[in-house]
CSV table of C-alpha atoms in Angstrom, one decimal:
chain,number,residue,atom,x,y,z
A,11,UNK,CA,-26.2,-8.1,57.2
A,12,UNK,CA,-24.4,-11.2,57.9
A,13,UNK,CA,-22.2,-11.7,54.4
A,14,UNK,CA,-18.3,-11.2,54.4
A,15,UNK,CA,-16.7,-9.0,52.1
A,16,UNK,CA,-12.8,-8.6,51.4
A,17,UNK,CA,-12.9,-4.7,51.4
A,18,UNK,CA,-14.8,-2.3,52.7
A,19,UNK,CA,-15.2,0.9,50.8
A,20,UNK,CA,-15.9,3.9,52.8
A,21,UNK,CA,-17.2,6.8,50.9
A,22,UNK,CA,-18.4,7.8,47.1
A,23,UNK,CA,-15.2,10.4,46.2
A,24,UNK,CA,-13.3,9.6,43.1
A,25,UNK,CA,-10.6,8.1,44.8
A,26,UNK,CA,-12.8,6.1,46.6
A,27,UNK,CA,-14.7,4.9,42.9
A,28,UNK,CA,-11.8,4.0,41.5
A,29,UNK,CA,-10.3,2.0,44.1
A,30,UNK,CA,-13.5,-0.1,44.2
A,31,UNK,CA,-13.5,-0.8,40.8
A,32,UNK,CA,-9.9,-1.8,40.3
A,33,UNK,CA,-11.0,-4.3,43.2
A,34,UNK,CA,-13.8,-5.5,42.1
A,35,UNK,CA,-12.0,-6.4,38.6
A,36,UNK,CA,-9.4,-8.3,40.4
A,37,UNK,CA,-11.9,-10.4,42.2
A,38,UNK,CA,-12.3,-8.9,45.5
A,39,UNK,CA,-16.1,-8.5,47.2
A,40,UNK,CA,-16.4,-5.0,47.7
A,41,UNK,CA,-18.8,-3.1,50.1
A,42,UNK,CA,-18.9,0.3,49.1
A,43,UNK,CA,-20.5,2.6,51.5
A,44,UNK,CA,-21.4,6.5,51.8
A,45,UNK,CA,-23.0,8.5,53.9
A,46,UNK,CA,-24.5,10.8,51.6
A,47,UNK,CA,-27.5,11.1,50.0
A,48,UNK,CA,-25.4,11.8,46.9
A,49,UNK,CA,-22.2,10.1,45.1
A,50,UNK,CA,-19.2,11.6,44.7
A,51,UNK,CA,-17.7,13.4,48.0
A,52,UNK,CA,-15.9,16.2,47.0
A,53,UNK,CA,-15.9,15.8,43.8
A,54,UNK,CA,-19.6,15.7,43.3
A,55,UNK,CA,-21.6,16.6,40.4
A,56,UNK,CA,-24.5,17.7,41.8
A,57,UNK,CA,-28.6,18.5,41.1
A,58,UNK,CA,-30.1,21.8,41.9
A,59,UNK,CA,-31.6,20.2,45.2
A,60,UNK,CA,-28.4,18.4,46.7
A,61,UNK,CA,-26.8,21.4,46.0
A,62,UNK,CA,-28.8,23.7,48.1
A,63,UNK,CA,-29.2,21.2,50.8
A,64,UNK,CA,-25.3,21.2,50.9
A,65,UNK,CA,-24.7,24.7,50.8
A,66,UNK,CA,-27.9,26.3,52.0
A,67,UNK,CA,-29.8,23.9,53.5
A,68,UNK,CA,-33.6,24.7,54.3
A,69,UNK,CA,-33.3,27.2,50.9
A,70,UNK,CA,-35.6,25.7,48.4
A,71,UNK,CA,-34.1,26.3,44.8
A,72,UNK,CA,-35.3,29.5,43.0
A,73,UNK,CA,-38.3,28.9,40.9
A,74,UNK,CA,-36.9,30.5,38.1
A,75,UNK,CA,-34.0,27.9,38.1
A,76,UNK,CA,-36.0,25.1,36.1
A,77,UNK,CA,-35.8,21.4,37.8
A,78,UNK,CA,-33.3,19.2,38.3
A,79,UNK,CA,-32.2,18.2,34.9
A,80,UNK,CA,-31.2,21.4,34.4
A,81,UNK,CA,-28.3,21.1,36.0
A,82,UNK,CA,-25.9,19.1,37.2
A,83,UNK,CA,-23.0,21.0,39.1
A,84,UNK,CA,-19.6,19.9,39.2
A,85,UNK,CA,-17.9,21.0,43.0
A,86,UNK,CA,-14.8,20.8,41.3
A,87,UNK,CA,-13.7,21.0,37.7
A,88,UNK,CA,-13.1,17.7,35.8
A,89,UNK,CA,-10.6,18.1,32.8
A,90,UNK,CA,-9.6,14.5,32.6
A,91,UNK,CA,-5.8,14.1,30.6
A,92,UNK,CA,-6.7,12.1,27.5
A,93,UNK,CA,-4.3,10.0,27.8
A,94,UNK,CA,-3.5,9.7,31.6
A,95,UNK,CA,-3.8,7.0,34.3
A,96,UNK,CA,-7.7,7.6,34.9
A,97,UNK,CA,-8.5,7.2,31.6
A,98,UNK,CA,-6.5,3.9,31.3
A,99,UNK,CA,-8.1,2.8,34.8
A,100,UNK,CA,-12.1,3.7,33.4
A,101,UNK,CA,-11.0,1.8,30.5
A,102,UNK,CA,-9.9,-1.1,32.5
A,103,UNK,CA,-13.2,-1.0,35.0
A,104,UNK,CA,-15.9,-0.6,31.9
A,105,UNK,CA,-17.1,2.6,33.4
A,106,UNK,CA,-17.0,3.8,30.3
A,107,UNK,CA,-20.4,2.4,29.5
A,108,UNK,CA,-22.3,4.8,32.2
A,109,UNK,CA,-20.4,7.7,30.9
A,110,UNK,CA,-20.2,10.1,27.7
A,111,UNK,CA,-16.9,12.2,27.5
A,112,UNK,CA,-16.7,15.4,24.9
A,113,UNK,CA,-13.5,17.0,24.2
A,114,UNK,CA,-12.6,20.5,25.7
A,115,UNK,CA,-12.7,22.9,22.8
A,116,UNK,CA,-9.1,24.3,23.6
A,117,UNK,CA,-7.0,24.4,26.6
A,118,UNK,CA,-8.7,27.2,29.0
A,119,UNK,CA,-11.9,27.4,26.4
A,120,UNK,CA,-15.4,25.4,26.5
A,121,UNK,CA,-16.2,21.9,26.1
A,122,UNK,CA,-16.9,21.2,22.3
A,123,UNK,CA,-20.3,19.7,22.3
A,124,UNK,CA,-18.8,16.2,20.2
A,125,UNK,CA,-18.9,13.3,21.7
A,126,UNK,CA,-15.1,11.0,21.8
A,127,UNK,CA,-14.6,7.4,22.4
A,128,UNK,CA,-12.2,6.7,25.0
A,129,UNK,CA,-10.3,4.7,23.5
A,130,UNK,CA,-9.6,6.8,20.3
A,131,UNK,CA,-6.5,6.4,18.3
A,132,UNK,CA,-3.6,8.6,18.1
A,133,UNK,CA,-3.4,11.5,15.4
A,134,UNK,CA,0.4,10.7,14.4
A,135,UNK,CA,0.8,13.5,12.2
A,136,UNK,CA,0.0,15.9,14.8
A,137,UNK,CA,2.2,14.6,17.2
A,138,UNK,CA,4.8,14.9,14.7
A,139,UNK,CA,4.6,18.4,14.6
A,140,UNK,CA,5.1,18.8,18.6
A,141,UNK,CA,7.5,16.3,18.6
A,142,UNK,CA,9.1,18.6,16.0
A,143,UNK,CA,8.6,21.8,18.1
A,144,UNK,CA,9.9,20.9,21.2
A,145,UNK,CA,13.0,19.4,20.0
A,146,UNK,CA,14.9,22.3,19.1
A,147,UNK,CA,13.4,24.1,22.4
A,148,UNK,CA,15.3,21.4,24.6
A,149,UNK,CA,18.2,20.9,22.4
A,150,UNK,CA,19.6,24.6,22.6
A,151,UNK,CA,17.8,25.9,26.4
A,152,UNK,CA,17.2,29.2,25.0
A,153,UNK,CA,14.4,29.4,27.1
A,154,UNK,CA,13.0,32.6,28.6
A,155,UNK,CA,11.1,33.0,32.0
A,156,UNK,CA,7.4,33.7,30.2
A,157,UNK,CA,8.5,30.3,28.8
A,158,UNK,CA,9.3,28.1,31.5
A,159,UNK,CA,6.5,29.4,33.0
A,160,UNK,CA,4.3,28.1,30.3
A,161,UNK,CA,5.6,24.9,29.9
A,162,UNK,CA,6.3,23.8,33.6
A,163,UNK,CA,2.5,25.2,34.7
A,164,UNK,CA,0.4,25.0,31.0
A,165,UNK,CA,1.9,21.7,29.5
A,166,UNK,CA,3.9,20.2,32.7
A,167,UNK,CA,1.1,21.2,34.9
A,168,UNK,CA,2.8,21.8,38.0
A,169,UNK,CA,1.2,23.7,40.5
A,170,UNK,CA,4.3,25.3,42.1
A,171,UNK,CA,7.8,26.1,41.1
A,172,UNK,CA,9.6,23.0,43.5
A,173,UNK,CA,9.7,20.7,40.1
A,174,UNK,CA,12.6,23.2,38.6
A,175,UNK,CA,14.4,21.8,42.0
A,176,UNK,CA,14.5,18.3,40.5
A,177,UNK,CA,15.7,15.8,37.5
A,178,UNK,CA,14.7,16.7,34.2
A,179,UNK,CA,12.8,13.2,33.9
A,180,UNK,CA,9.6,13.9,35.9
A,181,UNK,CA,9.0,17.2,33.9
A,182,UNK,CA,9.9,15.3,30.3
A,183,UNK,CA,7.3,12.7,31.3
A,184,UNK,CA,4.6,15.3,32.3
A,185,UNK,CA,5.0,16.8,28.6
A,186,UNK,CA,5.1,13.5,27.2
A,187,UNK,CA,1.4,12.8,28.6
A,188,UNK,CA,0.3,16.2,28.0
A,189,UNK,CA,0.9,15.6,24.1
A,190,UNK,CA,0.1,12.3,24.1
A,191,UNK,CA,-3.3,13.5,25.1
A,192,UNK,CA,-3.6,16.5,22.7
A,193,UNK,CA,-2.7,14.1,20.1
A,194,UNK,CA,-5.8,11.9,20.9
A,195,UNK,CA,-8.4,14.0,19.3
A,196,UNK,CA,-7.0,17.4,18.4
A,197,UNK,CA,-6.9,21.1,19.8
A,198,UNK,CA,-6.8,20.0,23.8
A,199,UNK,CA,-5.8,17.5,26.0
A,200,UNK,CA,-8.6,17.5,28.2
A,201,UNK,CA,-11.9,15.7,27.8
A,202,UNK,CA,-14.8,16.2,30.1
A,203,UNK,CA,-17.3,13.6,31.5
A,204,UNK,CA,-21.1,13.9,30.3
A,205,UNK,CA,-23.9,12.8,32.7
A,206,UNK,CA,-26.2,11.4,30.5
A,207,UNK,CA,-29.9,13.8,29.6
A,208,UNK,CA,-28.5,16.0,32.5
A,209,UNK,CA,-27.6,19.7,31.3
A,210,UNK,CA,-24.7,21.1,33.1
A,211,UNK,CA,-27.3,24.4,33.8
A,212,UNK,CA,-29.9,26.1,32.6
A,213,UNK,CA,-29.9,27.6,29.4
A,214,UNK,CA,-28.8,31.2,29.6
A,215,UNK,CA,-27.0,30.4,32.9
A,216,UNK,CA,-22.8,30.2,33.1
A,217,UNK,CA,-21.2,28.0,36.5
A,218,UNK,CA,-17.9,29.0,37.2
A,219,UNK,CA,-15.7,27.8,40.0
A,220,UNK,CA,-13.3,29.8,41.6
A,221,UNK,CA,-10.8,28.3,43.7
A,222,UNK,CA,-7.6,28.8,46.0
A,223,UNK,CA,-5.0,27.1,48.4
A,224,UNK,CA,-6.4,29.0,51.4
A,225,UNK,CA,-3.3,31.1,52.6
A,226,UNK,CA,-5.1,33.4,55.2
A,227,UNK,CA,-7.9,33.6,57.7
A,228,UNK,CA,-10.6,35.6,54.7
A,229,UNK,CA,-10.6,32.6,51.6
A,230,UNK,CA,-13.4,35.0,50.3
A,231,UNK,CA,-11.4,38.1,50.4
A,232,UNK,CA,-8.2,36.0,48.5
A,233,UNK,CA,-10.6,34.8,45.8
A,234,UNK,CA,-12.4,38.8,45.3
A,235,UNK,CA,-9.8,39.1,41.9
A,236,UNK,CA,-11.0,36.3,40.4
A,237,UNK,CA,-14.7,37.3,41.3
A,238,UNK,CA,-14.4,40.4,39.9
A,239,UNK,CA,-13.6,39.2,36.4
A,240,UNK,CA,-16.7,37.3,36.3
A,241,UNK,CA,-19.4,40.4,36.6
A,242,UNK,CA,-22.7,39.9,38.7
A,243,UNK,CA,-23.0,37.1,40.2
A,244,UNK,CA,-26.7,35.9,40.7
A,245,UNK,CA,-25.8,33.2,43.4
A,246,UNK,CA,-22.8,32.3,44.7
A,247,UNK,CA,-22.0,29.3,47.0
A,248,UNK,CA,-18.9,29.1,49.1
A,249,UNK,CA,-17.4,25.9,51.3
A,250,UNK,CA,-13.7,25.4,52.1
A,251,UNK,CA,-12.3,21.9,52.7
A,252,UNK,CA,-9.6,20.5,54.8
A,253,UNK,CA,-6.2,19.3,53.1
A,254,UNK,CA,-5.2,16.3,54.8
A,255,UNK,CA,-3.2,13.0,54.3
A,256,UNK,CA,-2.8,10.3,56.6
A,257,UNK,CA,0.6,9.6,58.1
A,258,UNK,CA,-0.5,5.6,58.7
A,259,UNK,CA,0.6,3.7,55.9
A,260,UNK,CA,-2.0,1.1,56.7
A,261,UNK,CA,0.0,-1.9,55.9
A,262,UNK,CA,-0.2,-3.0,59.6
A,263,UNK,CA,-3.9,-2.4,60.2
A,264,UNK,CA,-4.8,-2.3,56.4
A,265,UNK,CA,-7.0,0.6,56.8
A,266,UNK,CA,-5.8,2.8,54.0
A,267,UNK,CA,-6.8,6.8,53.8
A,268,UNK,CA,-6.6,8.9,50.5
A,269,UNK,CA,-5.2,12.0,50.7
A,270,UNK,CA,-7.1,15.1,50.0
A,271,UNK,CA,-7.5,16.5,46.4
A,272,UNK,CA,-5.0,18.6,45.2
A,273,UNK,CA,-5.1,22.1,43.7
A,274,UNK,CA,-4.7,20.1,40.0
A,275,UNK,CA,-8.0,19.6,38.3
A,276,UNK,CA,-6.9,16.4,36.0
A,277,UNK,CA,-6.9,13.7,38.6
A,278,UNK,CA,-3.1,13.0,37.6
A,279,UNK,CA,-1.9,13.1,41.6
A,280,UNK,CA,-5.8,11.8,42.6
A,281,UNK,CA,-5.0,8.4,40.3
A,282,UNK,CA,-1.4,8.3,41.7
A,283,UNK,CA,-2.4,8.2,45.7
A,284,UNK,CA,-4.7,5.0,44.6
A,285,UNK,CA,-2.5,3.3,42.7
A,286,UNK,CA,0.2,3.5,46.0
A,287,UNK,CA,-2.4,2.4,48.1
């Protein structure tokens, strides 16, 4: 392969995607490369086949489990803000035209099965009635700790406490985008991405994903709570991945590195390392 590129794109991950197509709309000849026999990296969405040859290769698939477009398995969870920086960038790129979206039914429910445009208008009455309820909330402080709770980690979606430690801007914008984006098209600010004929499983069949910040040498034994809660478990696949971020900046060799994915689920931080690079 003798032709020239301007960027090489190494890898399928989300980060990677986006990057390529930001690229590619500002002119750039992009190579984009994976080693996989699948897109996505981490971040994945899977068929019944890739995702026993990932997790237990040389195990055909259950019979029982139907074929391939049956399911399409998400290694981690994509609530996409409504109104955040990935949706603006897929708007940008036209990706929107290989993918459905359908609203999440309510924050922490199901995904409504109704398809939304991305680029919906806002529902100004509603946001006139948070705009309205959080005024007085700010304007007096009478907040209590069930409260701040709710509103740094539910609606500011921070995964830790450090944000309290800081300016009052970060958290304001945070809650901006998070009703922004419930404003969009009602009950939730999350909408979901839809492959197309794939189902998400077999009928009859649940996924959940169950996930932690590893803290000891046992994840399995720090995640048996959660497992608990969900019942019997007919199969149950189990991988950890490395957190790491590159301490090269890359604007000497201009070989750039995205960071791991977060613990957040909404591609916020994920769309913020790209843009820096």
């Amino acid at each position: 392969m003798d032709e020239e590129y301007d960027v090489v794109v190494c890898g399928t991950g989300l980060k990677e995607c986006i990057l390529s197509g930001l690229l590619s709309c500002a002119g750039k000849k992009v190579l984009h490369l994976d080693r996989n026999n699948y897109y996505g990296g981490e971040g994945a969405s899977l068929s019944l086949t890739n995702l026993y040859n990932k997790f237990k290769p040389g195990t055909p698939p259950p019979a029982e489990y139907g074929s391939n477009r049956d399911w399409n398995v998400d290694l981690i969870p994509k609530f996409v803000m409504a109104c955040g920086k990935l949706v603006k960038i897929l708007l940008k790129t036209k990706v929107t035209r290989y993918l459905e979206w359908q609203v999440v039914e309510g924050a922490g429910d199901r995904v409504r099965g109704v398809n939304v445009p991305l680029d919906a208008t806002f529902r100004k009455e509603q946001m006139s009635l948070l705009l309205r309820l959080l005024r007085p909330v700010y304007k007096y402080f009478g907040l209590e700790t069930n409260t701040i709770d709710f509103v740094g980690h539910a609606v500011a979606l921070y995964p830790s406490d450090e944000y309290l430690k800081g300016p009052m801007k970060g958290p304001m914008e945070h809650i901006k985008l998070y009703m922004y984006s419930v404003s969009r098209y009602g009950r939730s600010p999350f909408i979901y991405p839809v492959y197309g004929p794939h189902g998400i499983c077999l009928k009859g069949k649940t996924i959940a994903i169950v996930s932690t910040t590893v803290e000891t040498d046992d994840p399995e034994k720090e995640l048996e709570p959660a497992l608990k809660l969900l019942g019997k478990i007919e199969e149950k696949f189990v991988s950890v991945s490395e957190m790491l971020e590159c301490t090269d900046t890359g604007k000497e060799t201009n070989i750039f590195v995205s960071k791991s994915f977060d613990a957040t689920s909404h591609f916020e931080s994920a769309t913020q390392d790209v843009l820096q690079m």
